[in-house]
mmCIF file of C-alpha atoms in Angstrom:
data_model
loop_
_atom_site.group_PDB
_atom_site.id
_atom_site.type_symbol
_atom_site.label_atom_id
_atom_site.label_comp_id
_atom_site.label_asym_id
_atom_site.label_seq_id
_atom_site.Cartn_x
_atom_site.Cartn_y
_atom_site.Cartn_z
ATOM 1 C CA MET A 1 97.367 -84.241 -20.090
ATOM 2 C CA LEU A 2 94.266 -86.312 -19.472
ATOM 3 C CA LYS A 3 93.325 -84.090 -16.658
ATOM 4 C CA TYR A 4 93.580 -81.165 -19.013
ATOM 5 C CA LEU A 5 91.276 -82.847 -21.557
ATOM 6 C CA ILE A 6 88.645 -83.644 -18.943
ATOM 7 C CA GLU A 7 88.515 -80.067 -17.857
ATOM 8 C CA LEU A 8 88.216 -79.007 -21.502
ATOM 9 C CA LEU A 9 85.223 -81.310 -22.064
ATOM 10 C CA LYS A 10 83.522 -79.978 -18.937
ATOM 11 C CA GLY A 11 83.937 -76.546 -20.424
ATOM 12 C CA PHE A 12 82.206 -77.609 -23.628
ATOM 13 C CA PHE A 13 79.231 -79.054 -21.744
ATOM 14 C CA LEU A 14 78.758 -75.893 -19.872
ATOM 15 C CA GLU A 15 78.799 -73.933 -23.082
ATOM 16 C CA PHE A 16 76.034 -75.992 -24.752
ATOM 17 C CA LYS A 17 73.668 -76.907 -21.866
ATOM 18 C CA GLY A 18 74.050 -74.063 -19.507
ATOM 19 C CA ALA A 19 74.158 -74.289 -15.818
ATOM 20 C CA LYS A 20 71.816 -76.776 -14.234
ATOM 21 C CA ALA A 21 69.271 -75.093 -11.952
ATOM 22 C CA ARG A 22 67.591 -77.091 -9.290
ATOM 23 C CA ASN A 23 65.497 -74.657 -7.221
ATOM 24 C CA VAL A 24 63.789 -71.366 -8.255
ATOM 25 C CA ASP A 25 62.208 -69.088 -5.738
ATOM 26 C CA LEU A 26 59.929 -66.423 -7.187
ATOM 27 C CA GLU A 27 59.005 -63.431 -5.120
ATOM 28 C CA VAL A 28 55.768 -61.801 -6.338
ATOM 29 C CA GLU A 29 54.323 -58.690 -4.714
ATOM 30 C CA LYS A 30 50.665 -58.895 -3.728
ATOM 31 C CA PRO A 31 48.423 -56.699 -5.927
ATOM 32 C CA GLN A 32 47.355 -53.458 -4.237
ATOM 33 C CA LEU A 33 43.610 -53.083 -3.907
ATOM 34 C CA LEU A 34 42.346 -49.640 -4.573
ATOM 35 C CA LYS A 35 39.831 -48.542 -2.039
ATOM 36 C CA ARG A 36 37.856 -45.402 -2.796
ATOM 37 C CA GLU A 37 34.854 -44.236 -0.948
ATOM 38 C CA ILE A 38 32.480 -42.175 -2.987
ATOM 39 C CA ASN A 39 30.087 -39.935 -1.100
ATOM 40 C CA TRP A 40 27.154 -38.915 -3.207
ATOM 41 C CA ASN A 41 25.747 -35.997 -1.408
ATOM 42 C CA VAL A 42 22.469 -34.903 -2.882
ATOM 43 C CA HIS A 43 21.822 -31.250 -2.376
ATOM 44 C CA VAL A 44 18.604 -29.432 -2.794
ATOM 45 C CA LEU A 45 19.300 -25.791 -3.112
ATOM 46 C CA GLU A 46 16.477 -23.488 -2.471
ATOM 47 C CA SER A 47 16.545 -19.757 -2.276
ATOM 48 C CA SER A 48 14.197 -16.877 -2.631
ATOM 49 C CA VAL A 49 14.730 -13.410 -3.895
ATOM 50 C CA LYS A 50 12.455 -10.557 -3.021
ATOM 51 C CA ALA A 51 11.975 -8.220 -5.887
ATOM 52 C CA ARG A 52 10.341 -4.870 -6.316
ATOM 53 C CA VAL A 53 9.201 -4.268 -9.831
ATOM 54 C CA LEU A 54 8.374 -0.828 -11.098
ATOM 55 C CA ASP A 55 5.833 -0.738 -13.897
ATOM 56 C CA LEU A 56 5.951 2.615 -15.543
ATOM 57 C CA LYS A 57 2.330 2.255 -16.552
ATOM 58 C CA ASP A 58 -0.275 -0.335 -15.772
ATOM 59 C CA GLU A 59 -3.598 -0.814 -17.532
ATOM 60 C CA LYS A 60 -4.875 2.419 -15.997
ATOM 61 C CA GLY A 61 -1.816 4.324 -17.093
ATOM 62 C CA GLN A 62 -0.416 4.926 -13.659
ATOM 63 C CA PRO A 63 2.959 3.909 -12.297
ATOM 64 C CA VAL A 64 2.784 0.963 -9.972
ATOM 65 C CA VAL A 65 5.251 -0.702 -7.670
ATOM 66 C CA ARG A 66 4.751 -4.380 -7.196
ATOM 67 C CA GLU A 67 6.535 -6.489 -4.636
ATOM 68 C CA GLY A 68 6.990 -10.161 -5.197
ATOM 69 C CA CYS A 69 8.990 -13.206 -4.241
ATOM 70 C CA PHE A 70 10.766 -15.310 -6.831
ATOM 71 C CA ARG A 71 11.718 -18.764 -5.561
ATOM 72 C CA LEU A 72 14.394 -20.798 -7.238
ATOM 73 C CA LYS A 73 14.677 -24.473 -6.473
ATOM 74 C CA VAL A 74 17.377 -26.745 -7.800
ATOM 75 C CA GLU A 75 16.941 -30.487 -7.259
ATOM 76 C CA THR A 76 19.301 -33.331 -8.029
ATOM 77 C CA SER A 77 18.033 -36.480 -9.648
ATOM 78 C CA THR A 78 18.968 -40.034 -8.709
ATOM 79 C CA LEU A 79 22.569 -40.592 -9.495
ATOM 80 C CA THR A 80 24.060 -43.964 -10.405
ATOM 81 C CA PRO A 81 27.777 -44.109 -9.802
ATOM 82 C CA PRO A 82 29.736 -45.549 -12.744
ATOM 83 C CA PRO A 83 31.738 -48.729 -12.338
ATOM 84 C CA VAL A 84 35.142 -48.120 -10.974
ATOM 85 C CA SER A 85 37.659 -48.117 -13.740
ATOM 86 C CA PRO A 86 40.428 -50.733 -13.697
ATOM 87 C CA ASN A 87 42.722 -47.824 -13.970
ATOM 88 C CA ALA A 88 41.118 -46.185 -11.052
ATOM 89 C CA LYS A 89 44.441 -45.501 -9.501
ATOM 90 C CA ASP A 90 45.378 -43.256 -12.369
ATOM 91 C CA LYS A 91 42.017 -41.679 -13.069
ATOM 92 C CA PRO A 92 39.761 -40.650 -10.224
ATOM 93 C CA PRO A 93 36.202 -41.767 -10.937
ATOM 94 C CA LEU A 94 34.682 -38.256 -10.648
ATOM 95 C CA LEU A 95 36.575 -37.164 -13.704
ATOM 96 C CA GLU A 96 35.008 -39.979 -15.688
ATOM 97 C CA PHE A 97 31.467 -39.071 -14.605
ATOM 98 C CA PRO A 98 30.359 -36.052 -16.575
ATOM 99 C CA GLU A 99 26.651 -36.267 -15.774
ATOM 100 C CA VAL A 100 26.342 -34.367 -12.563
ATOM 101 C CA PHE A 101 22.965 -32.778 -12.069
ATOM 102 C CA GLN A 102 19.559 -32.490 -13.483
ATOM 103 C CA GLN A 103 18.266 -29.119 -12.593
ATOM 104 C CA VAL A 104 14.697 -28.125 -12.093
ATOM 105 C CA ALA A 105 14.159 -24.462 -11.631
ATOM 106 C CA ILE A 106 10.828 -23.549 -10.129
ATOM 107 C CA VAL A 107 9.856 -19.951 -10.323
ATOM 108 C CA GLU A 108 6.886 -19.148 -8.195
ATOM 109 C CA PRO A 109 6.143 -15.477 -8.534
ATOM 110 C CA SER A 110 3.723 -14.207 -5.960
ATOM 111 C CA LEU A 111 3.351 -10.614 -7.007
ATOM 112 C CA ARG A 112 1.665 -8.135 -4.775
ATOM 113 C CA LYS A 113 0.642 -4.692 -5.841
ATOM 114 C CA VAL A 114 1.617 -2.351 -3.081
ATOM 115 C CA THR A 115 1.108 1.026 -4.593
ATOM 116 C CA ALA A 116 -1.802 2.111 -6.683
ATOM 117 C CA LEU A 117 -3.601 5.391 -6.552
ATOM 118 C CA GLU A 118 -7.233 4.519 -6.465
ATOM 119 C CA THR A 119 -10.319 5.862 -4.866
ATOM 120 C CA ARG A 120 -13.829 4.686 -4.149
ATOM 121 C CA ILE A 121 -16.785 6.725 -5.274
ATOM 122 C CA LEU A 122 -19.480 7.203 -2.681
ATOM 123 C CA SER A 123 -22.891 8.757 -2.997
ATOM 124 C CA ASN A 124 -24.944 10.685 -0.475
ATOM 125 C CA PRO A 125 -27.196 13.474 -1.752
ATOM 126 C CA SER A 126 -28.690 13.894 1.724
ATOM 127 C CA LEU A 127 -25.594 15.424 3.316
ATOM 128 C CA LEU A 128 -26.653 18.408 5.408
ATOM 129 C CA PRO A 129 -24.261 20.990 3.830
ATOM 130 C CA LEU A 130 -25.848 20.331 0.420
ATOM 131 C CA TRP A 131 -29.260 21.410 1.687
ATOM 132 C CA ARG A 132 -28.065 24.613 3.338
ATOM 133 C CA LYS A 133 -28.462 27.217 0.609
ATOM 134 C CA LYS A 134 -27.176 30.738 0.676
ATOM 135 C CA VAL A 135 -29.462 33.264 -0.995
ATOM 136 C CA LYS A 136 -27.905 36.571 -1.955
ATOM 137 C CA ARG A 137 -29.640 39.905 -1.758
ATOM 138 C CA GLU A 138 -30.878 41.231 -5.073
ATOM 139 C CA ALA A 139 -29.442 44.497 -6.308
ATOM 140 C CA ARG A 140 -32.688 45.678 -7.846
ATOM 141 C CA VAL A 141 -36.273 45.512 -6.635
ATOM 142 C CA GLU A 142 -39.358 45.943 -8.775
ATOM 143 C CA ARG A 143 -41.483 48.945 -7.767
ATOM 144 C CA GLU A 144 -44.656 46.822 -7.596
ATOM 145 C CA LYS A 145 -43.077 44.505 -5.037
ATOM 146 C CA ILE A 146 -41.869 47.361 -2.886
ATOM 147 C CA GLU A 147 -45.369 48.804 -2.771
ATOM 148 C CA ARG A 148 -46.878 45.483 -1.748
ATOM 149 C CA ALA A 149 -44.321 45.059 0.997
ATOM 150 C CA LEU A 150 -44.854 48.578 2.293
ATOM 151 C CA ARG A 151 -48.588 48.003 2.619
ATOM 152 C CA VAL A 152 -47.941 44.918 4.774
ATOM 153 C CA LEU A 153 -45.353 46.808 6.788
ATOM 154 C CA GLN A 154 -47.711 49.715 7.432
ATOM 155 C CA GLU A 155 -50.288 47.363 8.942
ATOM 156 C CA MET A 156 -47.615 45.849 11.143
ATOM 157 C CA ILE A 157 -46.350 49.201 12.381
ATOM 158 C CA GLU A 158 -49.876 50.243 13.391
ATOM 159 C CA LYS A 159 -50.626 46.908 15.048
ATOM 160 C CA GLU A 160 -47.373 46.378 16.959
ATOM 161 C CA GLU A 161 -46.504 50.025 17.631
ATOM 162 C CA LEU A 162 -43.011 49.867 16.190
ATOM 163 C CA LYS A 163 -40.577 52.674 16.819
ATOM 164 C CA GLY A 164 -38.843 52.392 13.459
ATOM 165 C CA VAL A 165 -38.131 50.130 10.468
ATOM 166 C CA THR A 166 -35.101 49.760 8.155
ATOM 167 C CA PHE A 167 -34.854 47.865 4.868
ATOM 168 C CA SER A 168 -32.501 44.831 4.947
ATOM 169 C CA GLY A 169 -32.933 43.345 1.488
ATOM 170 C CA TYR A 170 -34.936 41.742 -1.231
ATOM 171 C CA PHE A 171 -34.354 38.062 -2.003
ATOM 172 C CA LYS A 172 -35.642 36.043 -4.960
ATOM 173 C CA ASN A 173 -36.114 32.278 -5.210
ATOM 174 C CA VAL A 174 -36.022 31.553 -1.506
ATOM 175 C CA PRO A 175 -36.898 27.905 -0.860
ATOM 176 C CA ASN A 176 -39.107 26.786 2.006
ATOM 177 C CA GLY A 177 -37.160 26.028 5.108
ATOM 178 C CA THR A 178 -35.506 27.452 8.190
ATOM 179 C CA ILE A 179 -34.234 30.937 7.397
ATOM 180 C CA LYS A 180 -31.312 32.660 9.107
ATOM 181 C CA ILE A 181 -30.007 36.104 8.295
ATOM 182 C CA ALA A 182 -26.220 36.213 7.922
ATOM 183 C CA GLY A 183 -25.028 39.714 7.087
ATOM 184 C CA ASN A 184 -26.547 40.639 3.752
ATOM 185 C CA ASP A 185 -27.438 37.058 2.865
ATOM 186 C CA LEU A 186 -29.974 34.463 3.907
ATOM 187 C CA ILE A 187 -29.011 30.948 4.928
ATOM 188 C CA VAL A 188 -31.848 28.523 4.294
ATOM 189 C CA ASP A 189 -31.991 24.931 5.507
ATOM 190 C CA ILE A 190 -34.215 23.572 2.753
ATOM 191 C CA ASP A 191 -37.280 21.577 3.774
ATOM 192 C CA GLY A 192 -38.104 18.529 1.685
ATOM 193 C CA LYS A 193 -36.904 17.556 -1.739
ATOM 194 C CA ASN A 194 -39.498 19.587 -3.633
ATOM 195 C CA PRO A 195 -39.702 22.905 -1.826
ATOM 196 C CA GLU A 196 -41.666 25.913 -3.016
ATOM 197 C CA PHE A 197 -39.744 29.044 -3.959
ATOM 198 C CA ARG A 198 -40.856 32.548 -3.096
ATOM 199 C CA SER A 199 -39.560 36.098 -3.119
ATOM 200 C CA LEU A 200 -38.897 37.666 0.234
ATOM 201 C CA MET A 201 -38.407 41.158 1.542
ATOM 202 C CA VAL A 202 -36.632 41.588 4.864
ATOM 203 C CA PHE A 203 -36.907 44.576 7.210
ATOM 204 C CA ARG A 204 -35.440 45.271 10.613
ATOM 205 C CA ALA A 205 -37.987 46.595 13.086
ATOM 206 C CA PHE A 206 -37.241 48.441 16.350
ATOM 207 C CA THR A 207 -39.798 48.111 19.123
ATOM 208 C CA LYS A 208 -40.611 50.739 21.726
ATOM 209 C CA ASP A 209 -38.995 48.686 24.499
ATOM 210 C CA GLY A 210 -35.639 48.928 22.673
ATOM 211 C CA LYS A 211 -35.599 45.490 21.064
ATOM 212 C CA THR A 212 -34.993 44.700 17.384
ATOM 213 C CA LYS A 213 -36.504 41.956 15.267
ATOM 214 C CA ASN A 214 -36.424 40.887 11.642
ATOM 215 C CA VAL A 215 -39.628 41.145 9.635
ATOM 216 C CA LEU A 216 -39.915 38.768 6.697
ATOM 217 C CA ILE A 217 -42.544 39.530 4.097
ATOM 218 C CA PHE A 218 -43.190 36.892 1.435
ATOM 219 C CA LEU A 219 -44.337 38.398 -1.828
ATOM 220 C CA ASP A 220 -45.453 35.463 -4.026
ATOM 221 C CA MET B 1 -29.571 20.026 -14.765
ATOM 222 C CA ILE B 2 -26.211 21.454 -13.848
ATOM 223 C CA GLY B 3 -23.232 19.632 -12.403
ATOM 224 C CA TYR B 4 -20.597 21.202 -10.184
ATOM 225 C CA LEU B 5 -17.202 19.576 -9.967
ATOM 226 C CA ALA B 6 -14.496 20.337 -7.425
ATOM 227 C CA VAL B 7 -11.344 18.670 -6.162
ATOM 228 C CA GLU B 8 -9.882 19.950 -2.918
ATOM 229 C CA LYS B 9 -6.716 19.332 -0.952
ATOM 230 C CA LEU B 10 -7.676 19.578 2.700
ATOM 231 C CA ASN B 11 -5.147 18.712 5.429
ATOM 232 C CA ASN B 12 -3.070 16.769 2.864
ATOM 233 C CA LYS B 13 -6.116 14.721 1.893
ATOM 234 C CA PHE B 14 -7.338 14.843 -1.690
ATOM 235 C CA VAL B 15 -11.086 14.692 -2.046
ATOM 236 C CA GLY B 16 -13.403 15.381 -4.932
ATOM 237 C CA GLY B 17 -17.117 15.839 -5.359
ATOM 238 C CA LEU B 18 -19.692 16.224 -8.074
ATOM 239 C CA LEU B 19 -22.973 17.880 -7.169
ATOM 240 C CA VAL B 20 -25.873 17.855 -9.603
ATOM 241 C CA VAL B 21 -28.628 20.380 -8.985
ATOM 242 C CA ASP B 22 -31.802 21.229 -10.857
ATOM 243 C CA GLU B 23 -32.547 24.682 -12.292
ATOM 244 C CA ARG B 24 -33.599 25.887 -8.829
ATOM 245 C CA GLY B 25 -30.496 24.620 -7.073
ATOM 246 C CA ILE B 26 -32.056 21.590 -5.386
ATOM 247 C CA PRO B 27 -29.576 18.676 -5.064
ATOM 248 C CA GLN B 28 -30.384 15.753 -7.333
ATOM 249 C CA GLU B 29 -27.168 13.786 -7.090
ATOM 250 C CA PHE B 30 -23.992 13.991 -5.078
ATOM 251 C CA LYS B 31 -21.016 11.755 -5.626
ATOM 252 C CA TYR B 32 -17.729 12.107 -3.816
ATOM 253 C CA THR B 33 -14.472 10.262 -3.407
ATOM 254 C CA GLU B 34 -13.006 8.746 -0.332
ATOM 255 C CA PRO B 35 -10.227 11.088 0.795
ATOM 256 C CA ILE B 36 -6.858 10.001 -0.615
ATOM 257 C CA VAL B 37 -3.623 10.475 1.312
ATOM 258 C CA PRO B 38 -0.650 9.617 -0.920
ATOM 259 C CA ASN B 39 2.100 7.744 0.883
ATOM 260 C CA GLU B 40 5.771 8.649 0.734
ATOM 261 C CA LEU B 41 6.564 6.123 -1.988
ATOM 262 C CA GLN B 42 3.784 7.463 -4.171
ATOM 263 C CA ARG B 43 5.038 11.005 -3.649
ATOM 264 C CA ILE B 44 8.498 9.932 -4.818
ATOM 265 C CA LEU B 45 7.190 7.976 -7.815
ATOM 266 C CA TYR B 46 4.833 10.623 -9.099
ATOM 267 C CA GLY B 47 6.960 13.610 -8.191
ATOM 268 C CA LYS B 48 5.611 16.920 -9.358
ATOM 269 C CA SER B 49 2.850 15.292 -11.368
ATOM 270 C CA LEU B 50 1.184 13.829 -8.268
ATOM 271 C CA ASP B 51 -1.295 16.651 -7.617
ATOM 272 C CA TYR B 52 -2.299 16.970 -11.261
ATOM 273 C CA PHE B 53 -2.655 13.221 -11.779
ATOM 274 C CA LEU B 54 -4.719 12.762 -8.623
ATOM 275 C CA LYS B 55 -6.985 15.689 -9.383
ATOM 276 C CA THR B 56 -7.651 14.878 -13.013
ATOM 277 C CA GLU B 57 -7.248 11.159 -13.710
ATOM 278 C CA ILE B 58 -8.019 9.594 -10.378
ATOM 279 C CA ILE B 59 -10.635 11.887 -8.873
ATOM 280 C CA ALA B 60 -12.345 14.137 -11.433
ATOM 281 C CA ALA B 61 -12.438 11.704 -14.362
ATOM 282 C CA THR B 62 -13.748 8.912 -12.142
ATOM 283 C CA LEU B 63 -16.480 11.142 -10.737
ATOM 284 C CA VAL B 64 -17.636 12.289 -14.169
ATOM 285 C CA LYS B 65 -17.764 8.693 -15.390
ATOM 286 C CA LYS B 66 -20.058 7.766 -12.506
ATOM 287 C CA ILE B 67 -22.571 10.553 -13.036
ATOM 288 C CA GLU B 68 -26.127 9.250 -13.454
ATOM 289 C CA LYS B 69 -28.327 12.289 -14.093
ATOM 290 C CA PRO B 70 -28.334 13.882 -17.542
ATOM 291 C CA VAL B 71 -26.521 17.190 -17.200
ATOM 292 C CA ASP B 72 -26.293 20.099 -19.615
ATOM 293 C CA PHE B 73 -23.140 21.443 -18.029
ATOM 294 C CA ILE B 74 -20.557 20.413 -15.503
ATOM 295 C CA PHE B 75 -19.014 23.596 -14.146
ATOM 296 C CA THR B 76 -15.652 23.836 -12.441
ATOM 297 C CA LYS B 77 -13.534 26.658 -11.091
ATOM 298 C CA ASP B 78 -10.349 24.692 -11.799
ATOM 299 C CA LEU B 79 -8.921 25.057 -15.315
ATOM 300 C CA GLU B 80 -6.942 21.823 -14.956
ATOM 301 C CA LEU B 81 -10.175 19.817 -14.842
ATOM 302 C CA LEU B 82 -11.322 21.142 -18.203
ATOM 303 C CA GLU B 83 -9.570 18.397 -20.160
ATOM 304 C CA ILE B 84 -11.221 15.380 -18.576
ATOM 305 C CA ASP B 85 -14.590 15.540 -20.356
ATOM 306 C CA GLN B 86 -16.301 17.634 -23.016
ATOM 307 C CA ARG B 87 -19.193 18.359 -20.653
ATOM 308 C CA VAL B 88 -16.860 20.147 -18.240
ATOM 309 C CA PHE B 89 -16.702 23.940 -18.497
ATOM 310 C CA TYR B 90 -14.597 26.444 -16.648
ATOM 311 C CA LEU B 91 -16.625 29.190 -15.016
ATOM 312 C CA SER B 92 -15.525 32.595 -13.752
ATOM 313 C CA GLU B 93 -17.068 35.991 -13.167
ATOM 314 C CA ARG B 94 -16.137 39.174 -15.020
ATOM 315 C CA ARG B 95 -16.968 42.721 -14.022
ATOM 316 C CA GLU B 96 -17.410 43.709 -17.638
ATOM 317 C CA GLU B 97 -21.068 44.534 -18.297
ATOM 318 C CA ILE B 98 -22.473 43.101 -21.539
ATOM 319 C CA SER B 99 -25.959 42.976 -22.991
ATOM 320 C CA GLU B 100 -25.801 39.754 -24.999
ATOM 321 C CA VAL B 101 -23.778 36.536 -25.357
ATOM 322 C CA ARG B 102 -20.367 37.198 -26.848
ATOM 323 C CA LYS B 103 -17.998 34.680 -28.381
ATOM 324 C CA ILE B 104 -14.452 35.557 -27.391
ATOM 325 C CA SER B 105 -12.656 32.669 -29.090
ATOM 326 C CA GLU B 106 -13.395 29.160 -30.356
ATOM 327 C CA GLU B 107 -13.950 27.877 -26.846
ATOM 328 C CA GLU B 108 -14.601 30.982 -24.786
ATOM 329 C CA TYR B 109 -17.822 32.899 -24.246
ATOM 330 C CA LEU B 110 -19.108 35.831 -22.215
ATOM 331 C CA VAL B 111 -22.705 35.624 -21.013
ATOM 332 C CA PRO B 112 -24.591 38.509 -19.313
ATOM 333 C CA TYR B 113 -24.849 37.826 -15.593
ATOM 334 C CA ARG B 114 -26.175 40.229 -12.982
ATOM 335 C CA GLU B 115 -24.146 43.443 -13.156
ATOM 336 C CA GLY B 116 -21.277 41.815 -14.996
ATOM 337 C CA ALA B 117 -20.585 38.803 -17.182
ATOM 338 C CA LEU B 118 -19.954 35.126 -16.931
ATOM 339 C CA ARG B 119 -16.880 33.731 -18.643
ATOM 340 C CA ILE B 120 -17.325 30.175 -19.878
ATOM 341 C CA VAL B 121 -14.429 28.167 -21.311
ATOM 342 C CA GLY B 122 -15.168 24.979 -23.246
ATOM 343 C CA LYS B 123 -17.006 23.821 -26.347
ATOM 344 C CA VAL B 124 -20.580 24.991 -25.759
ATOM 345 C CA LEU B 125 -23.316 24.248 -28.256
ATOM 346 C CA PRO B 126 -25.479 27.287 -29.170
ATOM 347 C CA ASP B 127 -28.726 25.801 -27.825
ATOM 348 C CA LYS B 128 -27.073 24.979 -24.519
ATOM 349 C CA LEU B 129 -25.773 28.511 -24.290
ATOM 350 C CA ARG B 130 -29.255 29.882 -24.938
ATOM 351 C CA LYS B 131 -30.718 27.657 -22.242
ATOM 352 C CA LEU B 132 -28.128 28.850 -19.768
ATOM 353 C CA SER B 133 -28.848 32.495 -20.574
ATOM 354 C CA GLU B 134 -32.527 31.903 -19.845
ATOM 355 C CA MET B 135 -31.795 30.282 -16.506
ATOM 356 C CA LEU B 136 -29.553 33.193 -15.552
ATOM 357 C CA GLU B 137 -32.254 35.687 -16.476
ATOM 358 C CA GLU B 138 -34.666 33.850 -14.187
ATOM 359 C CA GLY B 139 -32.326 34.508 -11.309
ATOM 360 C CA LEU B 140 -30.138 31.414 -11.121
ATOM 361 C CA ASP B 141 -27.239 32.020 -8.730
ATOM 362 C CA ILE B 142 -24.777 30.014 -10.754
ATOM 363 C CA PHE B 143 -21.889 30.141 -8.276
ATOM 364 C CA GLU B 144 -23.805 29.339 -5.114
ATOM 365 C CA PRO B 145 -23.783 25.515 -5.441
ATOM 366 C CA PHE B 146 -19.961 25.638 -5.437
ATOM 367 C CA GLU B 147 -20.124 26.858 -1.831
ATOM 368 C CA ARG B 148 -22.351 23.949 -0.818
ATOM 369 C CA LEU B 149 -20.106 21.512 -2.638
ATOM 370 C CA GLU B 150 -16.986 22.847 -0.904
ATOM 371 C CA LYS B 151 -18.671 22.682 2.490
ATOM 372 C CA ALA B 152 -19.817 19.137 1.793
ATOM 373 C CA LEU B 153 -16.243 18.121 0.916
ATOM 374 C CA GLU B 154 -14.947 19.691 4.123
ATOM 375 C CA TYR B 155 -17.582 17.709 5.982
ATOM 376 C CA VAL B 156 -16.545 14.484 4.232
ATOM 377 C CA CYS B 157 -12.874 15.088 5.013
ATOM 378 C CA SER B 158 -13.484 15.934 8.661
ATOM 379 C CA SER B 159 -15.671 12.898 9.238
ATOM 380 C CA THR B 160 -13.177 10.344 7.863
#
């Protein structure tokens, strides 16, 4: 009976005090250190674009094609990485760093006009072709002038014993200079800038030895 | 004084000249352009208007602006050049024989000239017309300087 009571009391003690613990071993895991390497690569992007620009009208009102080079340069500024978040494991730092770039765009247009219709004006009033004047034969001749010319011609025929004479033409306003006969016209290389002008009658004379020559008779 | 204006296309080169002569046909001034050869891109850009634009705006108008001598007339045989300046007149010869100056329309006249008539297109003042008639009566060969001008332009083109 006593033995029964002792066991009963032991049961009560256990109920109220609990089991007596003498030795507790705690096993704690070491904290994991997050190691992240952040590479801040700074890029400078530079590119150029060649452009041809067509102006329908420039200041002179003519279409012009210009060729130029537009350069675009993008530079990054100094970047300061943010402190690594305690929750870095859950949130990668790049997502928490919204400020990425400062951009500087440099446009350097170097335009070049490649097509413009222009001309230079030059001056030269002494060019030989300008001083070579063609004088046309007149359609009508005044009677008085014919008579004067015939008198001169008569003297010539007697003096030089000409076989025959034909009339070539009458020319007015013939300037001083070297005269050539070209068909019905005279070609005169004008002498000097202030030449004298005269009227001229031209005959073709045939000599006794079978030759021909032009006879020029100035009338003024 | 009389000016003569011409623009020629010689061997694909555009060249223009302005010759000023006195009443006797003696050269007083000669201005000309450097020959222009349009490149392929210019031909594409200007298209059909290239010839007209070169002749009028680039060559003829520039030449007339640079003229130094006081001229009563600037004659041309090209109707397209008529628009560039009020001093420019179109000149042609008619076989029709007339005895006095005749006004055909607001800007067209016939003037007695040798055995025929001279047709002048442009706004001519009456006193200028009278002066021209007098010069023609004195025997002015009004077309002759055109020949010298054309030969001078050929010379310019061949020497460049």
